[in-house]
Coordinates of C-alpha atoms in Angstrom, one line a residue:
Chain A
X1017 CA 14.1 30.8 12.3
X1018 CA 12.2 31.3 9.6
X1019 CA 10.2 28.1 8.2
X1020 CA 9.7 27.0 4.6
X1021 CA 8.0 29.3 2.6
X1022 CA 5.5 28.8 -0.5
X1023 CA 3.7 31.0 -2.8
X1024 CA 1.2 32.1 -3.5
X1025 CA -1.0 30.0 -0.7
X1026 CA -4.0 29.6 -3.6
X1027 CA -4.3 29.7 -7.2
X1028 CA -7.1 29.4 -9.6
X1029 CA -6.5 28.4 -13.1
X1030 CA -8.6 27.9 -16.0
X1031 CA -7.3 24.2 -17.6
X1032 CA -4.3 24.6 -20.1
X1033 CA -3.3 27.6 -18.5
X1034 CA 0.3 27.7 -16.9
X1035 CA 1.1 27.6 -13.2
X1036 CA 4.1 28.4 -10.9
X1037 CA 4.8 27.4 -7.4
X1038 CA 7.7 28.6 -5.7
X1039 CA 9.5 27.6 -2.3
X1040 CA 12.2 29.1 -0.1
X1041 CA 13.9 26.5 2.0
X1042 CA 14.9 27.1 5.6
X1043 CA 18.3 27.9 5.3
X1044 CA 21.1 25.2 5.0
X1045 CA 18.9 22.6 4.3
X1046 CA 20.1 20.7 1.4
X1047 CA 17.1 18.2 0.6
X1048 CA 14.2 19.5 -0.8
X1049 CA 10.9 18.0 -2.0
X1050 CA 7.5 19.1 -3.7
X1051 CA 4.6 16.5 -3.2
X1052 CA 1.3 16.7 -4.1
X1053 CA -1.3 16.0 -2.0
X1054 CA -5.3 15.2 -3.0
X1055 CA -8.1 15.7 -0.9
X1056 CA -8.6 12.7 1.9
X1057 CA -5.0 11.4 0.6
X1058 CA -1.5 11.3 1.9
X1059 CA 1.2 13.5 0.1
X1060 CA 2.8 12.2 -2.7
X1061 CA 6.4 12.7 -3.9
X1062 CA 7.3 14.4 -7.2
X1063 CA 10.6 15.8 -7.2
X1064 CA 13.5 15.8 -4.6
X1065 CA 16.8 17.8 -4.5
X1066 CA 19.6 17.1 -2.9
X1067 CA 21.1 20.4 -3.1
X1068 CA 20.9 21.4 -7.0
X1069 CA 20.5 17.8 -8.3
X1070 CA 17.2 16.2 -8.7
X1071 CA 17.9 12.6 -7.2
X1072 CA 13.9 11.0 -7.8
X1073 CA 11.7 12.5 -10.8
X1074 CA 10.3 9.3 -11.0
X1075 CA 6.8 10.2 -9.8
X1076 CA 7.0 13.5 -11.6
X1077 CA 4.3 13.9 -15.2
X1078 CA 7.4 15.1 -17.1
X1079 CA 5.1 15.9 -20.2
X1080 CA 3.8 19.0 -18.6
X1081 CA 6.0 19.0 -15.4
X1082 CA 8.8 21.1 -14.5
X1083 CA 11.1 22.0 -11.8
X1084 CA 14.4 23.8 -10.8
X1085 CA 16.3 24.6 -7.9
X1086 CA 18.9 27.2 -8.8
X1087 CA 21.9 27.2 -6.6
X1088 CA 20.7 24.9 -4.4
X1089 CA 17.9 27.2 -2.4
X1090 CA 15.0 28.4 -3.6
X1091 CA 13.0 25.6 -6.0
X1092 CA 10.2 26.2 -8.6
X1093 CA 7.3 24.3 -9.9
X1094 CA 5.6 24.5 -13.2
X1095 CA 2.8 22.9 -14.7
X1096 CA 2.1 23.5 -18.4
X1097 CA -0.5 23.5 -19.1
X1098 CA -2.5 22.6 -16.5
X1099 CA -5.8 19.6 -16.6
X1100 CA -8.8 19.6 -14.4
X1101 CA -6.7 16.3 -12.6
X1102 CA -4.3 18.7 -11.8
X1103 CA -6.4 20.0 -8.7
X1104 CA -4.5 19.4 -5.5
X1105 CA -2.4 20.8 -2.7
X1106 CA 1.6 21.2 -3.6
X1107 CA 3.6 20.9 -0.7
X1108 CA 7.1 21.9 -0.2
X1109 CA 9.3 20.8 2.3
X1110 CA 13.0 20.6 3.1
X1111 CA 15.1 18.4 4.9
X1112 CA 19.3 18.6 6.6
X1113 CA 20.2 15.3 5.2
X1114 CA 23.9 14.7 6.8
X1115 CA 23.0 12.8 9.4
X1116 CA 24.3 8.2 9.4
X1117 CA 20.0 7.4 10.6
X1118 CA 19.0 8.4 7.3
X1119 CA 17.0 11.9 6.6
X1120 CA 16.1 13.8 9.2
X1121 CA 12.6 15.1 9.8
X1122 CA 11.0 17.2 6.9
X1123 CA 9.9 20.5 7.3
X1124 CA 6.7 21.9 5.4
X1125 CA 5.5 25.1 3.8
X1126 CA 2.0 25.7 4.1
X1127 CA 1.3 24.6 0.6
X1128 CA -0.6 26.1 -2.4
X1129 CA -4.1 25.0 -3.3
X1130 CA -4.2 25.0 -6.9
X1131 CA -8.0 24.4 -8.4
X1132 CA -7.8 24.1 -12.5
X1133 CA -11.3 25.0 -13.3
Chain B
X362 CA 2.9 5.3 -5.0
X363 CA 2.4 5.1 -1.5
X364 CA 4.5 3.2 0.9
X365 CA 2.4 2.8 4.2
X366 CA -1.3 2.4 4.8
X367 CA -2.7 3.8 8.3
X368 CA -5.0 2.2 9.9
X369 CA -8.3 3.1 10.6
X370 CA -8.8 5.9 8.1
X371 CA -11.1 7.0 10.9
X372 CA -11.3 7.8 14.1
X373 CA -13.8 9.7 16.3
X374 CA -13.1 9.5 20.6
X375 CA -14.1 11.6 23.1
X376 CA -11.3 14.1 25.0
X377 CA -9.3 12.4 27.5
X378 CA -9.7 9.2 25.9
X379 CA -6.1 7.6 24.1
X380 CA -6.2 7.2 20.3
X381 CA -4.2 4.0 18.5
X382 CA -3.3 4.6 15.3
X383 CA -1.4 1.8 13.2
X384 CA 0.8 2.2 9.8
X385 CA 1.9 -0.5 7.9
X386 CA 4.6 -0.2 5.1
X387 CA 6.4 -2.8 2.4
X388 CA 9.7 -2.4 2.3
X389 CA 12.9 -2.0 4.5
X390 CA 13.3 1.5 6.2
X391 CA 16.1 3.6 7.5
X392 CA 13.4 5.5 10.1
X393 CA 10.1 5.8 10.7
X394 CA 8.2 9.6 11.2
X395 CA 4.7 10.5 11.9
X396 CA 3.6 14.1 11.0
X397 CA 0.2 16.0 12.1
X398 CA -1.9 17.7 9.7
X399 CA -4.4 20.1 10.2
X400 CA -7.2 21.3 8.0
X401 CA -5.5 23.5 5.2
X402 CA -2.4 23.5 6.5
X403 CA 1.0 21.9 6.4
X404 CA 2.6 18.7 7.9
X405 CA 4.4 19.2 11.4
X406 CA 6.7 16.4 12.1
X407 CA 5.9 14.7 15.6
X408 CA 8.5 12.0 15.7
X409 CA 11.0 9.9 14.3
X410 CA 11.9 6.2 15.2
X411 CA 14.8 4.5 14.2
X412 CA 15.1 0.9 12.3
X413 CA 16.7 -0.4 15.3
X414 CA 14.1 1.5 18.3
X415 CA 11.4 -0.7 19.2
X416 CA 9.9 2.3 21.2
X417 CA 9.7 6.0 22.0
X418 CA 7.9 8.2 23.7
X419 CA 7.7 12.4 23.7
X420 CA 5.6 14.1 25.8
X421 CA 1.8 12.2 25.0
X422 CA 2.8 10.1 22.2
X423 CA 4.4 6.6 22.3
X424 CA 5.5 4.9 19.1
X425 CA 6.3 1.6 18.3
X426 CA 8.4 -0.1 15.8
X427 CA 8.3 -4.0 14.3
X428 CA 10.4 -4.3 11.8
X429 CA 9.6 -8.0 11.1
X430 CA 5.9 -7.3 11.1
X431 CA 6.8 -3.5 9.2
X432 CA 4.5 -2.0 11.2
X433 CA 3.8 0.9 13.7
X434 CA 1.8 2.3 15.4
X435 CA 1.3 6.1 17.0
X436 CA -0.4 6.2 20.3
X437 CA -1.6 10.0 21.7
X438 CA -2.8 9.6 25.5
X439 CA -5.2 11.7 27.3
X440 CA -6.3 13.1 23.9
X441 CA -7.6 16.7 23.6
X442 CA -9.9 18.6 21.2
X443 CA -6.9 20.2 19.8
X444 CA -5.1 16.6 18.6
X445 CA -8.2 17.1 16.1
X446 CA -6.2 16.1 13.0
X447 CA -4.8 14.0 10.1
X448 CA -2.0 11.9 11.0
X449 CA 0.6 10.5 8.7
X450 CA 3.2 8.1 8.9
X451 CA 6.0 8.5 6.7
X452 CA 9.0 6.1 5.8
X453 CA 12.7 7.0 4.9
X454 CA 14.3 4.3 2.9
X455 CA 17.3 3.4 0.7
X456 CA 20.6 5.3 1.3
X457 CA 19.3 8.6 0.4
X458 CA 16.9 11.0 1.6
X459 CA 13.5 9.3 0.4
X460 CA 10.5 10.1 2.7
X461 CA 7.4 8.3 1.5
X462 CA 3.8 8.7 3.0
X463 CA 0.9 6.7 3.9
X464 CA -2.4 7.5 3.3
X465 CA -3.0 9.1 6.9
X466 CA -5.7 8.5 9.7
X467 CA -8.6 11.4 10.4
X468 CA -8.6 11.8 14.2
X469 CA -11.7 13.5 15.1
X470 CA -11.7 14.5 19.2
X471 CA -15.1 15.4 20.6
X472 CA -15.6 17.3 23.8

């Protein structure tokens, strides 16, 4: 089975520039999340699906922010345009949440390292 | 924000020695998980614990749960070079699928 997939793995920006990160699921998992992740630090949450419906934005910079999952699979993230703060590791993971002990365990992608320069 | 705090941030033993890792979180939690993380790469979950599991064990990790205290706390056994690693623990709370993160401990194994 294949695991979650991210592109690309790095990217180097120059600041105000626009960036796209984009992840493919494993398949039939309905919960999907993007978290951020600074060096030393643990990840933090930005978005999460629960199929096609973003549930929790909260923690998302919605000013220059984006993100869509079309049909419930695959899920994009855009920054635009990008700051020098924006420098981190964006994880995506995904998640079969049907189960009465709350979610299951979460599945990651290898990330992309994003450096705004 | 994050939800748990691991304790220590640090932590450098020698191989075959057991490593004691502690998390601490704020508010009430459907499960607790603790993931691995290697250097540049992603999280791999380890294991889960249940609100009402006070302990479980799979293969050379034991976890503990107290709820009244909110605590945890990961234990690897017989440690190896190759448990070199960041280790996070991560809460699931409300009635959806929230996972929220601590702040992870570095686990350093020398030979």
């Amino acid at each position: 089975e294949a695991g979650v997939v991210q592109s690309p793995r790095y990217k180097i920006i120059e600041k105000k520039q626009p960036v796209a990160f984009w992840c493919n699921p494993i398949s039939g998992h309905n919960t999907l999340y993007w978290y951020r992740q600074n060096l030393g630090q643990g990840p933090e949450l930005l978005i999460r699906y629960e199929n096609e419906e973003a549930v929790d934005d909260s923690q998302l910079p919605k000013d220059r922010f984006s993100a869509e999952r079309l049909k419930g699979v695959d899920s994009t993230l855009k920054i635009q345009p990008a700051e020098l703060g924006d420098s981190a590791v964006y994880l995506c993971a995904s998640s079969l949440d049907n189960w009465t002990g709350g979610v299951r365990s979460a599945f990651f992608g290898q990330g992309t390292r994003l450096t705004v320069v | 924000s994050q939800q748990g705090e691991e304790d220590p941030q640090a932590l450098s033993i020698q191989e075959g020695e057991n490593a004691t890792m502690n998390c601490s979180y704020k508010t009430s939690i459907n499960n607790l998980q603790w993931y691995r993380q290697n250097s540049g790469r992603g999280l791999v979950h380890l294991i889960l614990i249940r609100s009402n599991e006070r302990e479980k064990h799979s293969g050379r990790l034991r976890v503990t749960l107290d709820t009244s205290k909110k605590s945890s706390s990961l234990l690897i056994t017989a440690s190896r070079a190759a448990d070199t690693a960041s280790y996070f623990c991560a809460t699931n709370t409300g009635t959806a699928s929230k996972l929220t993160f601590g702040t992870g401990t570095r686990l350093q194994v020398t030979l």
